[in-house]
Amino acid sequence: MNSKIHALHHPVILNNRSTKHVKATNHFSELLQQQSKLTISKHAQQRMTTRNIQVTDAKWSELETKILEAKQKGIKESLVLMDNAAFIVNVKNNTVVTAMERTETKSKIFTNINGTILID
């Protein structure tokens, strides 16, 4: 048994807690941004080019947000329907797998998906 007396040191509380909080928040938002960035597979990019599918930055941002929500709900593969296009997205990998014009989706059967996202 140690009979020495040990001094208790009280932690030093600094007044710059808000600075540390902002840094942590910025770091979290950066991580969130990185996680929500979608990549487009080569196949999907070719389809978008040949079919002249264009998505505005605002719609793309909304898509990234919805994919993040889908990931939180446990969705792995999702069909995303927009007014002018449809995408199959691997939610787990944040990758657009394929793309088609919305008119092509009529009378189609989509398999191996476990979620659908509608963006108007």
XYZ file of N, CA and C in Angstrom:
360
model
N 0.840 -1.178 0.000
C 0.000 0.000 0.000
C 0.884 1.239 0.000
N 0.541 2.201 -0.767
C 1.314 3.424 -0.894
C 0.839 4.409 0.164
N 1.758 4.816 1.024
C 1.369 5.713 2.110
C 1.644 7.168 1.787
N 2.068 7.441 0.583
C 2.355 8.823 0.209
C 1.059 9.588 0.012
N 1.114 10.835 0.303
C -0.040 11.707 0.090
C 0.072 12.297 -1.302
N -1.022 12.198 -2.058
C -1.041 12.713 -3.419
C -1.939 13.943 -3.475
N -1.467 14.930 -4.131
C -2.255 16.144 -4.285
C -3.279 15.931 -5.395
N -4.456 16.372 -5.151
C -5.492 16.309 -6.187
C -5.387 17.558 -7.036
N -5.339 17.346 -8.302
C -5.264 18.483 -9.215
C -6.626 18.697 -9.843
N -7.113 19.884 -9.724
C -8.387 20.222 -10.335
C -8.138 20.620 -11.782
N -9.005 20.188 -12.670
C -8.790 20.555 -14.069
C -8.916 22.059 -14.271
N -8.095 22.555 -15.135
C -8.131 23.975 -15.461
C -9.247 24.184 -16.468
N -10.159 25.087 -16.142
C -11.278 25.385 -17.029
C -10.959 26.673 -17.772
N -10.898 26.538 -19.077
C -10.579 27.698 -19.896
C -11.856 28.370 -20.371
N -11.767 29.645 -20.607
C -12.929 30.405 -21.062
C -13.167 30.285 -22.557
N -12.307 29.606 -23.279
C -12.463 29.537 -24.727
C -13.186 28.266 -25.159
N -14.106 27.807 -24.368
C -14.890 26.616 -24.727
C -15.654 26.808 -26.025
N -16.190 28.000 -26.215
C -16.971 28.234 -27.430
C -16.103 28.061 -28.676
N -14.831 28.429 -28.594
C -13.930 28.251 -29.728
C -13.760 26.768 -30.032
N -13.562 25.971 -28.992
C -13.421 24.538 -29.204
C -14.705 23.960 -29.771
N -15.843 24.431 -29.313
C -17.128 23.941 -29.809
C -17.294 24.263 -31.288
N -16.899 25.451 -31.681
C -17.013 25.843 -33.087
C -16.116 24.960 -33.940
N -14.914 24.702 -33.460
C -14.008 23.845 -34.209
C -14.595 22.452 -34.363
N -15.152 21.924 -33.294
C -15.758 20.591 -33.354
C -16.944 20.594 -34.308
N -17.745 21.644 -34.260
C -18.892 21.735 -35.148
C -18.439 21.821 -36.597
N -17.416 22.622 -36.862
C -16.905 22.719 -38.214
C -16.373 21.380 -38.686
N -15.670 20.682 -37.812
C -15.133 19.375 -38.172
C -16.275 18.404 -38.484
N -17.321 18.421 -37.656
C -18.474 17.547 -37.890
C -19.156 17.886 -39.205
N -19.332 19.158 -39.477
C -20.003 19.541 -40.726
C -19.157 19.160 -41.931
N -17.828 19.226 -41.790
C -16.960 18.798 -42.887
C -17.096 17.300 -43.124
N -17.132 16.536 -42.032
C -17.321 15.091 -42.167
C -18.673 14.777 -42.795
N -19.682 15.504 -42.375
C -21.016 15.305 -42.929
C -21.029 15.617 -44.417
N -20.355 16.685 -44.807
C -20.276 17.048 -46.223
C -19.576 15.956 -47.027
N -18.489 15.415 -46.465
C -17.758 14.370 -47.169
C -18.619 13.124 -47.330
N -19.390 12.797 -46.300
C -20.236 11.611 -46.363
C -21.383 11.787 -47.337
N -21.833 13.009 -47.532
C -23.002 13.217 -48.374
C -22.638 13.450 -49.844
N -21.369 13.528 -50.174
C -20.976 13.736 -51.568
C -21.226 12.468 -52.373
N -21.997 12.615 -53.423
C -22.275 11.483 -54.303
C -21.245 11.410 -55.414
N -20.864 10.205 -55.733
C -20.027 10.005 -56.904
C -20.898 9.373 -57.979
N -20.514 9.579 -59.203
C -21.272 9.029 -60.328
C -20.405 7.980 -60.995
N -20.925 6.782 -61.114
C -20.167 5.715 -61.765
C -19.955 6.070 -63.236
N -18.984 5.421 -63.839
C -18.692 5.661 -65.252
C -19.922 5.334 -66.104
N -20.587 4.239 -65.765
C -21.793 3.830 -66.495
C -22.884 4.900 -66.393
N -23.121 5.385 -65.177
C -24.154 6.409 -64.975
C -23.793 7.694 -65.710
N -22.523 8.061 -65.680
C -22.086 9.272 -66.372
C -22.308 9.156 -67.877
N -22.021 7.988 -68.432
C -22.250 7.772 -69.866
C -23.735 7.874 -70.195
N -24.561 7.284 -69.359
C -26.013 7.359 -69.595
C -26.520 8.789 -69.492
N -26.031 9.532 -68.525
C -26.460 10.921 -68.378
C -26.047 11.739 -69.601
N -24.866 11.458 -70.121
C -24.375 12.188 -71.298
C -25.183 11.826 -72.537
N -25.355 10.534 -72.802
C -26.065 10.127 -74.023
C -27.541 10.497 -73.982
N -28.108 10.544 -72.814
C -29.530 10.877 -72.687
C -29.779 12.346 -72.363
N -28.702 13.108 -72.318
C -28.775 14.535 -72.037
C -29.541 14.828 -70.729
N -29.220 14.072 -69.700
C -29.844 14.271 -68.394
C -29.036 15.308 -67.638
N -29.704 16.384 -67.269
C -29.044 17.451 -66.527
C -29.796 17.681 -65.226
N -29.023 17.834 -64.152
C -29.599 18.061 -62.830
C -29.000 19.350 -62.290
N -29.858 20.241 -61.825
C -29.371 21.506 -61.272
C -28.614 21.246 -59.969
N -27.789 22.202 -59.606
C -27.031 22.080 -58.357
C -27.968 21.971 -57.154
N -29.062 22.713 -57.187
C -30.014 22.662 -56.077
C -30.642 21.275 -55.952
N -31.020 20.684 -57.066
C -31.611 19.338 -57.048
C -30.572 18.306 -56.617
N -29.334 18.483 -57.083
C -28.273 17.540 -56.718
C -28.010 17.613 -55.215
N -28.018 18.813 -54.670
C -27.824 18.999 -53.234
C -28.965 18.339 -52.451
N -30.174 18.496 -52.946
C -31.329 17.859 -52.308
C -31.199 16.337 -52.373
N -30.730 15.840 -53.496
C -30.512 14.408 -53.658
C -29.490 13.897 -52.644
N -28.385 14.619 -52.485
C -27.363 14.216 -51.518
C -27.918 14.182 -50.100
N -28.751 15.166 -49.759
C -29.370 15.207 -48.436
C -30.293 14.012 -48.230
N -31.098 13.711 -49.235
C -32.034 12.585 -49.137
C -31.302 11.246 -49.061
N -30.192 11.134 -49.757
C -29.402 9.901 -49.704
C -28.839 9.724 -48.296
N -28.400 10.798 -47.673
C -27.902 10.731 -46.301
C -29.023 10.280 -45.354
N -30.221 10.804 -45.545
C -31.377 10.384 -44.736
C -31.677 8.903 -44.962
N -31.603 8.475 -46.209
C -31.857 7.072 -46.536
C -30.833 6.169 -45.859
N -29.595 6.611 -45.847
C -28.529 5.827 -45.201
C -28.829 5.669 -43.714
N -29.318 6.733 -43.091
C -29.645 6.686 -41.665
C -30.802 5.732 -41.382
N -31.652 5.510 -42.373
C -32.783 4.597 -42.219
C -32.426 3.163 -42.597
N -31.182 2.935 -43.007
C -30.726 1.591 -43.321
C -30.927 1.161 -44.763
N -31.261 2.095 -45.633
C -31.452 1.765 -47.047
C -30.084 1.561 -47.689
N -29.993 0.522 -48.521
C -28.721 0.218 -49.174
C -28.731 0.554 -50.657
N -29.825 0.262 -51.330
C -29.980 0.574 -52.757
C -31.293 1.318 -52.922
N -31.261 2.440 -53.607
C -32.458 3.260 -53.715
C -32.743 3.675 -55.159
N -34.020 3.731 -55.462
C -34.489 4.325 -56.705
C -34.823 5.774 -56.385
N -34.234 6.695 -57.132
C -34.491 8.116 -56.933
C -35.241 8.621 -58.154
N -36.436 9.155 -57.932
C -37.249 9.688 -59.026
C -37.305 11.204 -58.933
N -36.852 11.865 -59.990
C -36.952 13.318 -60.110
C -37.931 13.609 -61.238
N -38.230 14.871 -61.443
C -39.190 15.215 -62.488
C -38.696 14.843 -63.887
N -37.377 14.892 -64.123
C -36.867 14.609 -65.464
C -35.972 13.372 -65.550
N -35.641 12.759 -64.417
C -34.691 11.648 -64.435
C -34.979 10.655 -63.316
N -34.407 9.468 -63.479
C -34.462 8.442 -62.442
C -33.046 7.887 -62.285
N -32.688 7.620 -61.045
C -31.353 7.115 -60.746
C -31.466 5.907 -59.820
N -30.561 4.978 -59.979
C -30.375 3.929 -58.986
C -29.104 4.316 -58.247
N -29.207 4.407 -56.922
C -28.084 4.860 -56.108
C -27.727 3.787 -55.095
N -26.441 3.454 -55.052
C -25.927 2.598 -53.993
C -25.697 3.522 -52.806
N -26.627 3.503 -51.868
C -26.606 4.428 -50.739
C -25.396 4.161 -49.850
N -25.086 2.912 -49.659
C -23.968 2.533 -48.795
C -22.661 3.159 -49.270
N -22.443 3.187 -50.577
C -21.207 3.726 -51.151
C -21.350 5.139 -51.698
N -22.526 5.754 -51.563
C -22.788 7.097 -52.099
C -22.464 7.189 -53.588
N -22.925 6.201 -54.345
C -22.605 6.145 -55.771
C -23.861 6.013 -56.610
N -23.988 6.890 -57.600
C -25.062 6.766 -58.579
C -24.632 5.663 -59.541
N -25.420 4.594 -59.600
C -25.059 3.419 -60.383
C -25.519 3.541 -61.826
N -26.739 4.021 -62.023
C -27.260 4.191 -63.374
C -28.248 5.345 -63.411
N -28.507 5.828 -64.607
C -29.408 6.964 -64.791
C -30.245 6.749 -66.034
N -31.476 7.241 -65.993
C -32.340 7.181 -67.169
C -33.295 8.361 -67.153
N -33.819 8.667 -68.331
C -34.828 9.714 -68.412
C -36.091 9.220 -67.725
N -36.828 10.128 -67.193
C -38.040 9.754 -66.466
C -39.038 9.060 -67.382
N -39.068 9.431 -68.657
C -40.000 8.802 -69.600
C -39.673 7.324 -69.800
N -38.404 6.945 -69.579
C -38.005 5.546 -69.719
C -38.492 4.672 -68.557
N -38.935 5.289 -67.489
C -39.318 4.517 -66.301
C -40.723 3.930 -66.402
N -41.449 4.329 -67.414
C -42.800 3.786 -67.581
C -42.722 2.311 -67.920
N -43.531 1.545 -67.275
C -43.623 0.093 -67.449
C -42.302 -0.621 -67.210
N -41.491 -0.096 -66.310
C -40.235 -0.741 -65.938
C -40.392 -1.386 -64.570
N -39.625 -2.425 -64.340
C -39.575 -3.072 -63.044
C -38.171 -2.850 -62.497
N -38.091 -2.315 -61.287
C -36.811 -2.068 -60.648
C -36.606 -3.122 -59.569
N -35.489 -3.808 -59.632
C -35.198 -4.863 -58.671
C -33.975 -4.488 -57.837
N -33.788 -5.239 -56.774
C -32.640 -5.067 -55.875
C -32.556 -3.680 -55.258
N -33.698 -3.078 -54.987
C -33.720 -1.821 -54.257
C -34.518 -2.052 -52.980
N -34.210 -1.294 -51.961
C -35.007 -1.406 -50.736
C -35.474 -0.054 -50.244
N -35.523 0.907 -51.168
C -36.036 2.224 -50.821
C -36.231 3.063 -52.070
N -37.161 4.000 -51.988
C -37.421 4.909 -53.100
C -37.450 6.328 -52.568
N -36.832 7.247 -53.302
C -36.811 8.652 -52.937
C -37.475 9.429 -54.071
N -38.466 10.227 -53.723
C -39.150 11.073 -54.700
C -38.719 12.521 -54.476
N -38.199 13.143 -55.517
C -37.800 14.543 -55.451
C -38.525 15.283 -56.557
N -39.380 16.209 -56.171
C -40.159 16.994 -57.154
C -39.436 18.274 -57.496
